[in-house]
Amino acid sequence: MRRYEGPVECNSAYQFGYFNFGDRVLMSLRDPFFDLPPNSEWNACIGRQGDEENYVDGYIEAAIELSSAVLEKSMYEKRDTLVLPILYNARHAIELTLKLVIAKFVEAGILNKGHPQNHDISSHWQFIDDNAIPDELFRNLLFGLSPYVRSLSQIDNDGQQLRFHRDRDGRRSMEEKALANIAVIAESLKELQKVLHDLKHRAYSLCDEWRTGTRTNYCSRRDLVEIAKVLPERREWGSEAFAECKKIIIERFDLSSRQFNLALKKIEGTRGLSRLIGLESQLVHLTDSQAKFLIVEWEKLHPPRDTNFGVGFDYPNDRDWEKIQERLGKEAVVLSNIISELSEDEFADAKTIYYLARDRAYPELYEKRLELKKAEFNARGDYRREVHDLMGKTNFRHLFVEGLRQLGRINFSA
């Protein structure tokens, strides 16, 4: 068998060794980590196709998978080696989550500035805590993370001790520790994963709520909703029941009397929250009678279904052209009735209400969404088509009524 052991010359950017033209190839042109085989079953998205959350979620998932494998496979011989990447991955997941939360809060305007770039998870946690984020749920979740931060920062305050045998000063890493139990670690990792998940997603929700402007310096929108649910209806304010509720709310949210009054004022003046204390809000264009008219017209096209046909769809072999013509005739009458009864602005209002409920949008965005919908109507210039589109929705009645109630027509009944 002839061997060639000279250097291989090529234009590749890779560093090559030598070829053995026998049974084995000692050198390959492929990238050992990023070569993509024909079978894409195990291709993973990274880089420009990846996501920041992949980093945040990936490290805690890796820690859980590693610890579970050690226990389930009784890998006693690997306890001492795998415990280090398990703990490091957990620590890194905490660091990435805290950094993600801070970045999102700065972007949303919840925080004025971020934290200095370092690997100290304790200082990142303390930075968020010191800023007293105005949201009860987020603060509780942050507090729930504190035991994990405290535990890991005690043994590794800068991200070095779990990665290197000696730190920058040449001292042995984790000198004060001697043992760690992987079964205990595995159980704690599952709890930590839930805390990190909940903290991250509450941060996302808080950023989303922030843009509504429904908040005070001490209460988030969610807090105000919770407060409104506890309060009696507006007409009962000043009663003994109100005084009792006030004590409960002030204690729960740690508010002063002034802060409590600011929360009340925001609830009273906010569409979507005022309905929780029995206050109704008017729509911009549409009246209740017009809303009921729309539902009546829609019902002409969508009568109650005959439940005797059972579950599923019926596909007859022959089309019933008489029924089709009857349907088209009803549709033409309904469209004409609506067009003659409602102006374009009034119908744009109705369409906004439907989509606000369908999209589960905040009621505070109603006026802005209405202006956008009116601009769409104007740009399309086809009022009849707009009516046809909305009246064809089989879920119109349900979502329309829900939207009306969310927007403050709390006594609306179709």
Coordinates of N, CA and C in Angstrom, one line a residue, residues 12 30 44 62 96 109 116 151 156 174 189 199 230 232 245 252 316 346 352 386:
S12 N -7.7 25.9 1.0 CA -8.6 25.9 2.2 C -8.0 26.7 3.3
R30 N -13.2 18.6 6.2 CA -14.4 19.1 6.9 C -14.1 19.8 8.2
A44 N -28.8 22.2 14.4 CA -29.2 23.2 15.4 C -29.0 24.6 14.9
A62 N -28.8 22.2 30.1 CA -27.6 21.4 30.1 C -27.3 20.9 31.5
L96 N -26.8 35.0 32.9 CA -27.4 35.4 31.6 C -28.9 35.9 31.8
G109 N -37.3 51.3 29.3 CA -37.3 52.6 30.0 C -37.7 52.3 31.5
P116 N -22.8 47.6 35.3 CA -21.4 47.4 34.7 C -21.2 46.0 34.2
S151 N -25.9 31.1 47.1 CA -25.2 29.9 47.2 C -24.0 29.9 46.2
D156 N -18.2 31.1 43.9 CA -17.7 31.6 42.6 C -18.3 33.0 42.3
M174 N -12.6 27.2 45.3 CA -13.5 26.6 46.2 C -12.8 25.9 47.4
L189 N -31.9 22.2 40.8 CA -31.8 22.7 39.4 C -33.2 22.8 38.8
L199 N -39.2 34.4 36.1 CA -38.6 35.7 36.2 C -38.4 36.4 34.8
V230 N -59.6 44.1 44.4 CA -59.9 44.1 45.8 C -60.9 45.1 46.2
P232 N -64.0 47.8 46.5 CA -65.4 47.7 46.2 C -65.7 48.7 45.0
C245 N -60.5 47.5 52.9 CA -59.7 47.2 51.6 C -58.4 48.0 51.5
R252 N -50.2 45.0 51.6 CA -49.7 44.0 50.6 C -48.7 44.7 49.7
P316 N -71.9 17.6 0.6 CA -72.8 16.9 -0.3 C -72.2 16.8 -1.7
E346 N -67.8 54.7 12.3 CA -68.5 53.9 13.3 C -68.2 52.4 13.0
T352 N -62.4 47.6 15.1 CA -61.3 47.8 16.1 C -61.6 47.0 17.4
E386 N -65.0 46.0 3.6 CA -64.7 45.9 5.1 C -65.9 45.3 5.8

